[in-house]
């Protein structure tokens, strides 16, 4: 499949092409031996492609090659450009291309070419621009001998291929005119090139992200007096940022996320032309220096997931072009009110998740009228949301969980007016308040995701939720809600993730749940992305869009009674079903075996009786299964998926028998030794962890964990 980075290929409309060919055949000029060689080199290139994307129709021996698709010639009729990006080409790049002595630019990006990169391309004495990005080229890059005369290459893009091995060094030494080198998204190893700028003084762009480079950032980069972009994120670089790098004041984009860099940030303030600074996911420490205000052009500040501490300096409000501030997962403290956010009118995203900020939500935030995403959860902030949040007309993502907010009625009234809001996380607030009923709440017409978990809210599921027709995910777990599941649940056409576990719901499992359209069909909701990634259960599970979540129904830890409805078999799209810890009775319905997409099934701690349906063996992607602590009987079906689960999946059902649980069928009584309680607790804990990935909160997981890790 072609990457989304690659533009669609454009072809001539066919009638035009046909006409062009007719004209060309009649106008074909006389050939010379020199041009004969150009033509045959091109035909050799064509012959190397196992799939030529229709090129063969144009590249015909009996026509003038200067008119072939993708070819441009110089006035002296040598090929100057071979531009064949996004042509659907497969096969290899022929080394005969090196015989095109006047070739200046070659662009083969966004194809499916394989094999190696011919040395003839790199060592060419004519080529200025070489782009073979987004292919499947393999192997190592060869070193050119250091005595090779200077080569004219200016732009090299070999990114997004499958190259391996150490990055060459002498090869770049002969590229005295190099301006841009993009080798990102390969598997290169070894040190970053150290002497690039000594040989190529006008070097501007170095992009080496997504490789396996290791070692320190070389001080030699200090010689790059023209460098504007340095990208080496997602490698294994370590050590501190050398002082020499801070001398490269031409730098506009410094991007080194997800390495092992350590040390302080202080030198950064010398890079006064910085537009983007991305040092997220390292081991940096110290403070943000007061003088950060000198970075007058700074637009994006990414320092997330480091060990940075201290207060946010008020001088940050001098960086008036800031659009993004991402500081999540550090140890910042102090009051946010020090920063005057009204000086930062361009702000679009603020993410402060998991720090130690205290005090009130700063009023000045409400003047950032272009804000689309605001996440303050996981701090010690308190106070109330102001009515002024209505000024944020573009606000789409709001996460203010666990901020000791009170008065849920007022909060929902304020937020309901926002037409832009799509993702709202307000869990772990409003402790022991009552969930507001119908009439007082209105709006929220564009909400996709709503989390009001862990609030110990009382009441029933309120009717105003029925108007949220765009809702995809609803988290109401760990409250004290009671009453039945309303009939209108099945009218929420896009709802595919419902977690109402750990409440006090009663009665039979509503048939409305069995009619949820998204769970009955494979349909997916229209694709949308979160403005900020959402973390569920653990910081290492990151979701960029709601659609990446599995289809889940979690009714665990309630007081549901009666039998599991046989209509459960309609929910064919369900990936995880948790009915654990209720008072369900009767048999496991045969229909549950129709849920071919199930990966997680938890029916534990109920009063289920009868046998285990043999057809459960057909659920061949089921990876978590728990029916412990029921009253099931008879043989455990063998020879299928159920045999892949440990005996701990079946514990606490003394009347079950079978080889899995070492209680052979036909023996007189079940062996009471089998339910060793200590073993059971530890395996249940493991289950809770595995389930946690799906359900957001495992049976054993408490509010602490949830609020630390969730949105
Ligand atoms: C192209 O045509 C010439 C004669 O016009 C012939 O000599 C040559 O072999 C042909 N090349 C290929 C690759 O068919
Ligand atoms: C063309 O390229 C091939 C492969 O690199 C080489 O063997 C051959 O000598 C070259 N032919 C000419 C005429 O330069
Ligand atoms: C043709 O012209 C280009 C530049 O226009 C030059 O680089 C090349 O050497 C010339 N080739 C011949 C064979 O004259
Ligand atoms: C190569 O072609 C692609 C698609 O047209 C384009 O995006 C890319 O910028 C080109 N590469 C260079 C170095 O110009
Ligand atoms: C490859 O990188 C070069 C230099 O950075 C750039 O001009 C070109 O657009 C890139 N090609 C693609 C397909 O992104
Ligand atoms: C480098 O190439 C990647 C594609 O592999 C592209 O996304 C990126 O924009 C390029 N970077 C530069 C600076 O050209
Ligand atoms: C890396 O390359 C693969 C394969 O070409 C592509 O699908 C992916 O989008 C690239 N990743 C980045 C970050 O450019
Ligand atoms: C290159 O950098 C090294 C180390 O920073 C320095 O000693 C040397 O003077 C620099 N050379 C030039 C030409 O700037
Ligand atoms: C921020 O800007 C104000 C006004 O331009 C100036 O007085 C102050 O010194 C600056 N602070 C910093 C730390 O740059
Ligand atoms: C807000 O965004 C709009 C549209 O993107 C833009 O026209 C406007 O200038 C921005 N306002 C500020 C204060 O940046
Ligand atoms: C909550 O806010 C509403 C206004 O929306 C107000 O009428 C009510 O008295 C408040 N409740 C409490 C307990 O302060
Ligand atoms: C279920 O009901 C019993 C009493 O009937 C009560 O003690 C228990 O707390 C309830 N459980 C839940 C999870 O609501």
Coordinates of N, CA and C in Angstrom, one line a residue, residues 233-405:
X233 N 15.5 12.3 15.9 CA 14.6 11.7 16.9 C 14.5 10.2 16.7
X234 N 14.0 9.5 17.7 CA 13.7 8.1 17.6 C 15.0 7.3 17.2
X235 N 16.1 7.6 17.9 CA 17.3 6.8 17.7 C 17.7 6.4 19.1
X236 N 19.0 6.0 19.3 CA 19.5 5.7 20.6 C 20.6 6.6 21.1
X237 N 20.4 7.9 20.8 CA 21.5 8.8 21.1 C 21.5 9.1 22.6
X238 N 22.7 9.3 23.1 CA 22.8 9.5 24.6 C 23.8 10.7 24.9
X239 N 24.0 10.9 26.1 CA 24.9 12.0 26.5 C 24.1 13.3 26.6
X240 N 24.9 14.4 26.7 CA 24.3 15.7 26.8 C 24.3 16.4 25.4
X241 N 23.5 17.5 25.3 CA 23.6 18.3 24.1 C 24.9 19.1 24.2
X242 N 25.8 18.9 23.2 CA 27.1 19.6 23.4 C 27.0 21.1 23.2
X243 N 27.8 21.8 23.9 CA 27.8 23.3 23.8 C 27.9 23.8 22.3
X244 N 28.7 23.0 21.5 CA 28.9 23.4 20.1 C 27.6 23.5 19.4
X245 N 26.6 22.7 19.7 CA 25.3 22.7 19.0 C 24.6 24.1 19.3
X246 N 24.8 24.6 20.5 CA 24.2 25.9 20.8 C 24.8 27.0 20.1
X247 N 25.9 26.8 19.4 CA 26.6 27.8 18.6 C 25.9 27.9 17.2
X248 N 25.1 26.9 16.8 CA 24.5 26.9 15.5 C 23.3 27.8 15.5
X249 N 23.5 29.0 15.6 CA 22.3 29.9 15.8 C 21.4 30.0 14.5
X250 N 21.9 29.4 13.4 CA 21.0 29.4 12.3 C 19.8 28.4 12.5
X251 N 19.9 27.5 13.5 CA 18.9 26.4 13.6 C 17.5 27.0 13.9
X252 N 16.6 26.4 13.1 CA 15.2 26.8 13.2 C 14.4 25.6 13.8
X253 N 14.8 24.4 13.4 CA 14.1 23.2 13.9 C 15.1 22.2 14.5
X254 N 15.0 22.0 15.8 CA 15.8 21.1 16.5 C 14.9 20.0 17.0
X255 N 15.0 18.8 16.5 CA 14.1 17.8 16.8 C 14.8 16.5 17.2
X256 N 14.9 16.2 18.5 CA 15.7 15.0 18.9 C 14.8 14.2 19.9
X257 N 13.5 14.0 19.6 CA 12.7 13.3 20.6 C 13.0 11.8 20.7
X258 N 12.7 11.2 21.8 CA 12.8 9.7 22.0 C 14.2 9.2 21.7
X259 N 15.1 9.8 22.5 CA 16.5 9.3 22.6 C 16.8 9.1 24.1
X260 N 18.0 9.1 24.5 CA 18.4 9.0 25.9 C 19.2 10.2 26.3
X261 N 18.9 11.3 25.8 CA 19.7 12.5 26.1 C 19.4 13.0 27.5
X262 N 20.5 13.5 28.2 CA 20.3 14.0 29.5 C 21.0 15.4 29.7
X263 N 20.9 15.9 30.9 CA 21.5 17.2 31.1 C 20.4 18.3 31.1
X264 N 20.9 19.5 31.2 CA 20.0 20.7 31.3 C 19.7 21.4 30.0
X265 N 18.7 22.3 30.0 CA 18.3 22.9 28.8 C 18.9 24.3 28.5
X266 N 19.7 24.7 29.5 CA 20.1 26.2 29.5 C 20.7 26.7 28.2
X267 N 21.5 25.9 27.5 CA 22.1 26.4 26.3 C 21.2 26.7 25.2
X268 N 20.0 26.1 25.2 CA 19.0 26.3 24.2 C 18.7 27.7 23.9
X269 N 18.7 28.5 24.9 CA 18.3 29.9 24.7 C 19.2 30.7 23.8
X270 N 20.4 30.1 23.5 CA 21.2 30.8 22.5 C 20.7 30.6 21.1
X271 N 19.9 29.6 20.9 CA 19.4 29.3 19.5 C 18.2 30.2 19.3
X272 N 18.4 31.5 19.0 CA 17.3 32.5 19.0 C 16.5 32.4 17.8
X273 N 16.8 31.6 16.8 CA 16.0 31.5 15.7 C 15.1 30.3 15.7
X274 N 15.1 29.6 16.8 CA 14.3 28.3 16.8 C 12.8 28.6 16.6
X275 N 12.2 27.7 15.8 CA 10.8 27.7 15.5 C 10.2 26.5 16.2
X276 N 10.8 25.4 16.0 CA 10.4 24.2 16.7 C 11.5 23.6 17.6
X277 N 11.2 23.2 18.8 CA 12.1 22.6 19.7 C 11.4 21.3 20.2
X278 N 11.9 20.2 19.8 CA 11.3 18.9 20.2 C 12.3 18.0 20.9
X279 N 12.3 18.0 22.2 CA 13.2 17.2 23.0 C 12.5 16.2 23.8
X280 N 11.2 15.9 23.5 CA 10.4 15.0 24.3 C 10.9 13.6 24.4
X281 N 10.6 12.9 25.4 CA 11.0 11.5 25.6 C 12.4 11.3 25.7
X282 N 13.1 12.1 26.5 CA 14.5 11.9 26.8 C 14.7 11.9 28.3
X283 N 15.9 12.1 28.8 CA 16.1 12.1 30.3 C 16.6 13.5 30.7
X284 N 16.1 14.5 30.1 CA 16.6 15.9 30.4 C 16.1 16.3 31.8
X285 N 16.9 17.1 32.5 CA 16.5 17.5 33.8 C 16.7 19.0 33.9
X286 N 16.7 19.6 35.1 CA 16.8 21.0 35.3 C 15.5 21.7 35.0
X287 N 15.6 23.0 34.9 CA 14.4 23.9 34.7 C 14.3 24.4 33.3
X288 N 13.2 25.0 32.9 CA 13.1 25.8 31.7 C 13.7 27.2 32.1
X289 N 14.8 27.6 31.5 CA 15.5 28.9 32.0 C 14.6 30.1 31.7
X290 N 14.7 31.0 32.6 CA 13.9 32.3 32.5 C 14.1 33.0 31.2
X291 N 15.3 32.8 30.6 CA 15.6 33.5 29.4 C 14.9 32.9 28.2
X292 N 14.1 31.9 28.4 CA 13.4 31.3 27.3 C 12.6 32.3 26.4
X293 N 12.3 33.4 27.1 CA 11.6 34.5 26.4 C 12.4 35.1 25.2
X294 N 13.7 34.8 25.2 CA 14.5 35.2 24.0 C 14.2 34.5 22.7
X295 N 13.5 33.4 22.9 CA 13.2 32.6 21.6 C 11.9 33.2 21.0
X296 N 12.1 34.3 20.4 CA 10.9 35.1 19.9 C 10.2 34.4 18.8
X297 N 10.8 33.5 18.1 CA 10.2 32.9 17.0 C 9.6 31.5 17.3
X298 N 9.8 31.1 18.6 CA 9.4 29.7 18.9 C 7.9 29.5 18.7
X299 N 7.5 28.4 18.0 CA 6.1 28.1 17.8 C 5.8 26.8 18.5
X300 N 6.7 25.8 18.5 CA 6.3 24.5 19.1 C 7.4 24.2 20.2
X301 N 6.9 23.9 21.4 CA 7.8 23.6 22.5 C 7.3 22.2 23.0
X302 N 8.1 21.2 22.7 CA 7.8 19.8 23.1 C 8.9 19.3 24.1
X303 N 8.5 19.3 25.3 CA 9.5 18.8 26.3 C 8.9 17.6 27.1
X304 N 7.8 17.0 26.6 CA 7.1 16.0 27.3 C 8.0 14.8 27.7
X305 N 7.6 14.0 28.7 CA 8.3 12.8 29.1 C 9.8 13.0 29.3
X306 N 10.1 13.9 30.2 CA 11.5 14.1 30.7 C 11.5 14.2 32.2
X307 N 12.6 14.6 32.8 CA 12.6 14.8 34.2 C 12.8 16.3 34.6
X308 N 12.2 17.1 33.8 CA 12.3 18.6 34.0 C 11.5 19.0 35.2
X309 N 12.0 19.9 36.0 CA 11.3 20.4 37.1 C 11.3 21.9 37.2
X310 N 10.9 22.4 38.3 CA 10.9 23.9 38.5 C 9.5 24.5 38.0
X311 N 9.5 25.8 38.1 CA 8.2 26.4 37.7 C 8.2 26.8 36.2
X312 N 7.1 27.1 35.7 CA 7.0 27.6 34.3 C 7.4 29.1 34.4
X313 N 8.5 29.5 33.8 CA 8.9 30.9 33.9 C 7.9 31.9 33.3
X314 N 7.6 33.0 34.0 CA 6.7 33.9 33.4 C 7.1 34.4 32.0
X315 N 8.5 34.4 31.8 CA 9.0 34.9 30.5 C 8.5 34.0 29.3
X316 N 7.9 32.9 29.6 CA 7.3 32.1 28.5 C 6.3 32.9 27.7
X317 N 5.7 33.8 28.4 CA 4.7 34.6 27.7 C 5.3 35.6 26.7
X318 N 6.7 35.7 26.7 CA 7.3 36.5 25.7 C 7.5 35.8 24.4
X319 N 7.3 34.5 24.4 CA 7.3 33.7 23.1 C 6.0 33.7 22.5
X320 N 5.7 34.9 21.9 CA 4.3 35.2 21.5 C 3.8 34.4 20.3
X321 N 4.7 33.7 19.6 CA 4.3 32.9 18.5 C 3.9 31.4 18.8
X322 N 4.0 31.1 20.1 CA 3.8 29.7 20.5 C 2.4 29.2 20.0
X323 N 2.4 28.0 19.4 CA 1.2 27.4 19.1 C 1.0 26.1 19.9
X324 N 2.1 25.5 20.4 CA 2.0 24.2 21.1 C 2.9 24.3 22.3
X325 N 2.4 23.9 23.4 CA 3.2 23.7 24.6 C 2.9 22.3 25.2
X326 N 3.9 21.4 25.1 CA 3.6 20.1 25.5 C 4.7 19.7 26.6
X327 N 4.2 19.7 27.8 CA 5.1 19.5 29.0 C 4.7 18.2 29.8
X328 N 3.9 17.4 29.2 CA 3.3 16.3 30.0 C 4.4 15.3 30.5
X329 N 4.1 14.7 31.7 CA 5.0 13.7 32.2 C 6.4 14.3 32.6
X330 N 6.4 15.4 33.3 CA 7.6 15.9 33.9 C 7.4 16.2 35.4
X331 N 8.2 16.9 36.0 CA 8.0 17.2 37.4 C 7.9 18.7 37.7
X332 N 7.2 19.4 36.8 CA 7.0 20.8 37.0 C 6.1 21.1 38.2
X333 N 6.4 22.2 38.9 CA 5.5 22.5 40.0 C 5.2 24.0 40.0
X334 N 4.6 24.5 41.1 CA 4.3 25.9 41.1 C 3.0 26.3 40.4
X335 N 2.7 27.6 40.4 CA 1.4 28.0 39.9 C 1.5 28.4 38.5
X336 N 0.5 28.0 37.7 CA 0.4 28.3 36.3 C 0.1 29.8 36.1
X337 N -0.5 30.4 37.1 CA -1.0 31.8 37.0 C 0.2 32.7 36.7
X338 N 1.4 32.2 36.9 CA 2.6 33.1 36.7 C 2.7 33.5 35.2
X339 N 2.2 32.6 34.4 CA 2.4 32.8 32.9 C 1.1 33.5 32.5
X340 N 1.3 34.6 31.7 CA 0.2 35.3 31.2 C -0.1 34.8 29.8
X341 N -1.1 33.9 29.8 CA -1.4 33.2 28.5 C -2.1 34.2 27.5
X342 N -2.6 35.3 28.0 CA -3.2 36.2 27.0 C -2.2 36.8 26.1
X343 N -0.9 36.7 26.4 CA 0.1 37.1 25.5 C 0.4 36.1 24.4
X344 N -0.3 35.0 24.5 CA 0.0 33.9 23.6 C -1.2 33.5 22.7
X345 N -1.7 34.5 21.9 CA -2.9 34.3 21.2 C -2.9 33.2 20.1
X346 N -1.7 32.7 19.8 CA -1.7 31.7 18.7 C -1.8 30.3 19.3
X347 N -1.8 30.1 20.6 CA -1.8 28.8 21.2 C -2.9 27.9 20.7
X348 N -2.6 26.7 20.3 CA -3.6 25.8 19.8 C -3.7 24.6 20.8
X349 N -2.5 24.1 21.3 CA -2.5 23.0 22.1 C -1.7 23.2 23.4
X350 N -2.2 22.8 24.5 CA -1.5 22.9 25.8 C -1.7 21.5 26.5
X351 N -0.6 20.8 26.7 CA -0.7 19.5 27.4 C 0.2 19.5 28.6
X352 N -0.4 19.6 29.8 CA 0.4 19.6 31.0 C 0.2 18.3 31.9
X353 N -0.4 17.3 31.3 CA -0.7 16.0 32.0 C 0.4 15.6 32.8
X354 N 0.1 15.1 34.0 CA 1.1 14.4 34.9 C 2.2 15.3 35.3
X355 N 2.0 16.4 36.0 CA 3.0 17.2 36.6 C 2.5 17.6 38.0
X356 N 3.2 18.5 38.6 CA 2.8 18.8 40.0 C 2.3 20.3 40.1
X357 N 1.7 20.8 39.1 CA 1.3 22.2 39.1 C 0.2 22.3 40.2
X358 N 0.2 23.5 40.9 CA -0.8 23.7 41.9 C -1.6 25.0 41.6
X359 N -2.5 25.3 42.5 CA -3.2 26.6 42.3 C -4.4 26.5 41.4
X360 N -4.9 27.6 41.0 CA -6.1 27.7 40.1 C -5.8 27.5 38.6
X361 N -6.8 27.2 37.9 CA -6.7 27.3 36.4 C -6.6 28.7 36.1
X362 N -5.5 29.1 35.4 CA -5.3 30.6 35.1 C -6.4 31.2 34.2
X363 N -7.0 32.3 34.7 CA -8.0 33.0 33.9 C -7.5 33.3 32.5
X364 N -6.2 33.7 32.4 CA -5.7 34.2 31.1 C -5.8 33.1 30.0
X365 N -5.9 31.8 30.4 CA -6.1 30.8 29.4 C -7.3 31.0 28.5
X366 N -8.3 31.6 29.2 CA -9.6 31.7 28.4 C -9.5 32.8 27.3
X367 N -8.4 33.5 27.2 CA -8.3 34.4 26.1 C -7.6 33.8 24.9
X368 N -7.1 32.6 25.0 CA -6.4 32.0 23.9 C -7.5 31.4 23.0
X369 N -8.0 32.3 22.2 CA -9.3 31.9 21.5 C -9.1 30.9 20.4
X370 N -7.8 30.6 20.0 CA -7.6 29.6 19.0 C -7.3 28.2 19.6
X371 N -7.4 28.1 20.9 CA -7.1 26.8 21.6 C -8.0 25.7 21.1
X372 N -7.4 24.6 20.6 CA -8.2 23.4 20.3 C -8.1 22.3 21.3
X373 N -7.0 22.2 22.0 CA -6.8 21.1 23.0 C -6.2 21.6 24.3
X374 N -6.8 21.3 25.4 CA -6.3 21.7 26.7 C -6.3 20.5 27.6
X375 N -5.2 20.1 28.1 CA -5.2 19.0 29.1 C -4.4 19.4 30.4
X376 N -5.2 19.4 31.5 CA -4.6 19.8 32.7 C -4.6 18.6 33.7
X377 N -5.2 17.5 33.4 CA -5.3 16.4 34.3 C -4.0 15.9 34.9
X378 N -4.1 15.3 36.1 CA -2.9 14.7 36.7 C -2.1 15.8 37.3
X379 N -2.6 16.9 37.8 CA -1.9 17.9 38.5 C -2.7 18.2 39.8
X380 N -2.2 19.1 40.6 CA -2.9 19.4 41.8 C -3.6 20.7 41.7
X381 N -4.0 21.0 40.5 CA -4.8 22.2 40.3 C -6.2 22.1 40.9
X382 N -6.8 23.2 41.2 CA -8.2 23.1 41.8 C -9.0 24.3 41.3
X383 N -10.1 24.5 41.9 CA -10.9 25.6 41.5 C -12.0 25.1 40.5
X384 N -12.7 26.1 39.9 CA -13.8 25.7 39.0 C -13.5 26.2 37.6
X385 N -14.2 25.6 36.6 CA -14.1 26.1 35.3 C -14.9 27.4 35.2
X386 N -14.3 28.3 34.5 CA -15.0 29.6 34.4 C -16.0 29.6 33.2
X387 N -17.0 30.4 33.3 CA -18.0 30.5 32.2 C -17.2 31.0 31.0
X388 N -16.1 31.6 31.2 CA -15.3 32.2 30.1 C -14.8 31.1 29.2
X389 N -14.8 29.8 29.6 CA -14.4 28.8 28.7 C -15.1 28.8 27.4
X390 N -16.3 29.4 27.4 CA -17.1 29.6 26.2 C -16.4 30.5 25.2
X391 N -15.4 31.2 25.6 CA -14.6 32.0 24.6 C -13.8 31.2 23.7
X392 N -13.5 29.9 24.1 CA -12.7 29.1 23.4 C -13.5 28.4 22.3
X393 N -13.7 29.1 21.2 CA -14.7 28.6 20.2 C -14.2 27.5 19.4
X394 N -12.8 27.2 19.5 CA -12.3 26.1 18.7 C -12.0 24.9 19.6
X395 N -12.2 25.0 20.9 CA -11.8 24.0 21.8 C -12.5 22.6 21.5
X396 N -11.7 21.6 21.2 CA -12.3 20.4 20.8 C -12.0 19.3 21.8
X397 N -10.8 19.4 22.5 CA -10.3 18.4 23.4 C -10.1 19.0 24.8
X398 N -10.9 18.6 25.8 CA -10.7 19.1 27.1 C -10.6 18.0 28.1
X399 N -9.4 18.0 28.8 CA -9.2 17.0 29.8 C -8.9 17.6 31.1
X400 N -9.9 17.6 32.1 CA -9.7 18.3 33.4 C -10.0 17.3 34.5
X401 N -9.7 16.0 34.2 CA -9.9 15.0 35.3 C -9.1 15.2 36.5
X402 N -9.7 14.8 37.7 CA -9.0 14.8 38.9 C -8.5 16.2 39.3
X403 N -9.3 17.2 39.2 CA -8.9 18.6 39.6 C -9.7 19.1 40.8
X404 N -10.3 18.2 41.5 CA -11.2 18.6 42.6 C -12.3 19.6 42.2
X405 N -12.8 19.4 41.0 CA -13.9 20.3 40.5 C -15.1 19.9 41.3

